[in-house]
XYZ file of C-alpha atoms in Angstrom:
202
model
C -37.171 -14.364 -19.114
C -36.644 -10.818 -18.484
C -34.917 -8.625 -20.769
C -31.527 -8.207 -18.319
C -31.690 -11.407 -17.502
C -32.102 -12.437 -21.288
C -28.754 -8.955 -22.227
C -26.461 -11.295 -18.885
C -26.653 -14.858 -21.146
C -25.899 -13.332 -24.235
C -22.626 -10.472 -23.360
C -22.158 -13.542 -21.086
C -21.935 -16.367 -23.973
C -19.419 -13.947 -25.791
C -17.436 -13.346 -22.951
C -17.621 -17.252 -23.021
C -16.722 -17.674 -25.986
C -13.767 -15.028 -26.189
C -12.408 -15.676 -22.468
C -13.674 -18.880 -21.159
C -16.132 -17.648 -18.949
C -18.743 -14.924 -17.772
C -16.853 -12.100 -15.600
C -18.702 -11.032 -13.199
C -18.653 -7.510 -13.681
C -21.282 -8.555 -16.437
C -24.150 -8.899 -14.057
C -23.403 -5.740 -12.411
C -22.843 -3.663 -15.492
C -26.516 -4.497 -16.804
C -28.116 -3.931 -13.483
C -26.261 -0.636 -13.597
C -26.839 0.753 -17.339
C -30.221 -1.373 -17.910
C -30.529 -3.927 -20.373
C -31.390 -1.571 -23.936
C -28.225 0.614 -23.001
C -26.007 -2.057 -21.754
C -26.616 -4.077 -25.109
C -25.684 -0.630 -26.897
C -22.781 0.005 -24.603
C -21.373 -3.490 -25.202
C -21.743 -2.839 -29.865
C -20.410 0.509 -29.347
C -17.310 -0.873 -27.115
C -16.547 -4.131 -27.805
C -15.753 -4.239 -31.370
C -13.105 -0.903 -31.274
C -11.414 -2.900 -28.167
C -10.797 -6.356 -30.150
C -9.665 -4.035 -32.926
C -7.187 -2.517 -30.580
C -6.362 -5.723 -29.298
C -5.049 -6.285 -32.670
C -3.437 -3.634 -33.625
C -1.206 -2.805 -30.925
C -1.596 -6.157 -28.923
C -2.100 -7.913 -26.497
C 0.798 -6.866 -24.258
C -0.235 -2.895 -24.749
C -3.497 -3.370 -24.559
C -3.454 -5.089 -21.517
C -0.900 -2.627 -19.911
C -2.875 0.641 -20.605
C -6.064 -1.235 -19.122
C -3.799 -2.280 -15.623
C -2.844 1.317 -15.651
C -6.198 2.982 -16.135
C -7.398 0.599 -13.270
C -4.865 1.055 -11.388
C -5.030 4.689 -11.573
C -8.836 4.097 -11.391
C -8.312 2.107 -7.494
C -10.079 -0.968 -9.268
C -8.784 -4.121 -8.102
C -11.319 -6.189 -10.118
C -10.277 -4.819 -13.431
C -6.438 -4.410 -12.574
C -6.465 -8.241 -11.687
C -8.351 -9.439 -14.888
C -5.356 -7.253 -17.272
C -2.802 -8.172 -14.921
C -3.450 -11.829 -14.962
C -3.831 -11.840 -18.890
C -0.480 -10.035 -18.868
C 1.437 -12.414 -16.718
C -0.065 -15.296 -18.602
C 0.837 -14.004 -22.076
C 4.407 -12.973 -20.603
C 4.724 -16.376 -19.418
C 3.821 -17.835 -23.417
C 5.863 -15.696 -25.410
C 8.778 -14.847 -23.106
C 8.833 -18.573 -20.946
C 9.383 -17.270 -17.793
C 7.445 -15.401 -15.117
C 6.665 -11.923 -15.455
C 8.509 -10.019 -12.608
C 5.511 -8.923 -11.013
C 2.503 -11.531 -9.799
C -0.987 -10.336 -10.755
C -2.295 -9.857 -7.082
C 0.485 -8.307 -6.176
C -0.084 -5.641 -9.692
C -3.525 -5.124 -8.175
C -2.476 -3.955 -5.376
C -1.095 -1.096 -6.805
C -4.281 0.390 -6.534
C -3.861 3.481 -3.775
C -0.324 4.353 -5.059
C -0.193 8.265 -6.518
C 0.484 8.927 -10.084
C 4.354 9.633 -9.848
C 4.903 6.290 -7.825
C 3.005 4.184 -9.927
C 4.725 5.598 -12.598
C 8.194 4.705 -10.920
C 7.097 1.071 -10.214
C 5.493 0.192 -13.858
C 8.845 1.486 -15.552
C 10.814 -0.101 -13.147
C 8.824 -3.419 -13.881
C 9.065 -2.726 -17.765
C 12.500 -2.135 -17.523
C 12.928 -5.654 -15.134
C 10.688 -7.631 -17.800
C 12.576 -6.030 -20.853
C 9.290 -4.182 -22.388
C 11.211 -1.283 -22.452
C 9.212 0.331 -25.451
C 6.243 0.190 -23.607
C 7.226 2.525 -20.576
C 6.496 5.786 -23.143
C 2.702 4.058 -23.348
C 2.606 3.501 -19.746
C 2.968 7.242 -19.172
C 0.853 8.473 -21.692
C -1.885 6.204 -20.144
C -1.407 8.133 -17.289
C -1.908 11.456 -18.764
C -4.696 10.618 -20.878
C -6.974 9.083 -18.082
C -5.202 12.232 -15.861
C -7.273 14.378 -18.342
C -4.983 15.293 -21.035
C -6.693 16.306 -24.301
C -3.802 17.361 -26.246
C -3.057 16.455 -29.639
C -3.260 12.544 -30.074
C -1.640 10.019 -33.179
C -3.830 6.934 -34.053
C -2.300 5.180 -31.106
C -2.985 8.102 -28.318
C -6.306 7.711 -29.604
C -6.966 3.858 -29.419
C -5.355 4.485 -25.567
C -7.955 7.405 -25.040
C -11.271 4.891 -25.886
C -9.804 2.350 -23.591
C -9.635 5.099 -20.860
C -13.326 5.993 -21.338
C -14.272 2.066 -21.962
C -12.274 0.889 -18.891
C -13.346 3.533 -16.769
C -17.174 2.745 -16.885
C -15.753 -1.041 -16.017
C -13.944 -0.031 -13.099
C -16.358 2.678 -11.764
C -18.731 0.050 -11.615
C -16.677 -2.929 -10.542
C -16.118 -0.524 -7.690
C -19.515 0.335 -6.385
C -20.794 -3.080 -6.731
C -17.916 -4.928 -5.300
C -17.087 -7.596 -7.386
C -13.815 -9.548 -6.718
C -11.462 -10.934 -9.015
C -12.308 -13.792 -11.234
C -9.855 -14.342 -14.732
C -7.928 -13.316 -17.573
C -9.688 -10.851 -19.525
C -8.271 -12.015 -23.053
C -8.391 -15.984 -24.797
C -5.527 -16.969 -22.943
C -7.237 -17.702 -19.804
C -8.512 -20.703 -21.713
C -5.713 -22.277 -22.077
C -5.696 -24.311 -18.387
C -1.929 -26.175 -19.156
C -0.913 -22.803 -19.385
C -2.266 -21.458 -16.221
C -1.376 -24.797 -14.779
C 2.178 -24.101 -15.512
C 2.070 -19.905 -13.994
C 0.925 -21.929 -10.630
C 3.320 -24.334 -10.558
C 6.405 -21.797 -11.379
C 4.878 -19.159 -9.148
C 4.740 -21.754 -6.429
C 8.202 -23.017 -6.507
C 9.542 -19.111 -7.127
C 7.876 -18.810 -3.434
């Protein structure tokens, strides 16, 4: 077996294991980097973003990584955070999150100021209004900001670095939206349940 064929089975087993399956960015992202600095990429990475995961959660994690994509043009990416999002709305809240994933990922070509104006609006509609402030400093940090940053700012500013090799090379390899990018796409009664309510809200 050859070694990026040997660096795909394993970052794909833990993407497995975490997510329920393999995204397919995976494939790409080895044949891009090379197997040695794709492995190194992924134990550099991957740890600080489950840490982040925990300590600001899932719902701001996932938000600053749809912004940063969106802001990005990356559909692939935007769709994997946006899905996770509307999934873990639909869990903790038990309703629909104003916004369908698709629809998020379009988003893609809007300038900064108007996709500022529709994520606060959507905030504001799902009643995360504490995370419009994070929203906007997403912007400005993956806008280029390098002022002074707290622990947060900081956590935001690795996912903009982290999620930016992601969507620069989801982008020039093409790859179209697959799942959730967090655990909860495993759980199918729950994605069961977004379809059905998404398909009566039609």
């Amino acid at each position: 077996m050859r070694g990026g064929d040997l660096v795909i089975r394993l970052i794909g087993r833990m993407c497995t294991s975490m997510w329920g399956f393999t995204p397919d960015v995976i494939p790409a992202m080895v044949a891009e980097m090379g197997a040695a600095r794709a492995v190194m990429w992924f134990a550099a990475n991957f740890p600080r973003f489950l840490v982040t995961l925990y300590v600001l959660g899932p719902i701001r994690t996932h938000l600053a990584a749809l912004t940063i994509s969106l802001y990005n043009g990356c559909t692939y990416c935007a769709y994997g955070r946006a899905h996770a999002l509307e999934l873990i709305y639909l869990r903790d809240e038990g309703r629909l999150f104003p916004v369908d994933a698709r629809t998020l990922a379009s988003w893609r070509d809007l300038s900064r100021r108007e996709l500022t104006v529709r994520l606060r609006g959507l905030l504001e509609e799902s009643g995360l209004h504490a995370e419009v402030i994070w929203v906007e400093r997403t912007l400005a940090l993956v806008a280029g900001d390098t002022g002074p940053m707290n622990a947060t700012e900081a956590r935001i500013a690795h996912l903009c670095r982290m999620v930016g090799t992601m969507n620069r090379i989801a982008l020039a390899t093409g790859v179209q939206p697959d799942g959730a990018h967090d655990a909860v796409n495993k759980d199918d009664a729950l994605k069961a349940r977004l379809a059905q309510l998404q398909s009566a809200n039609r």
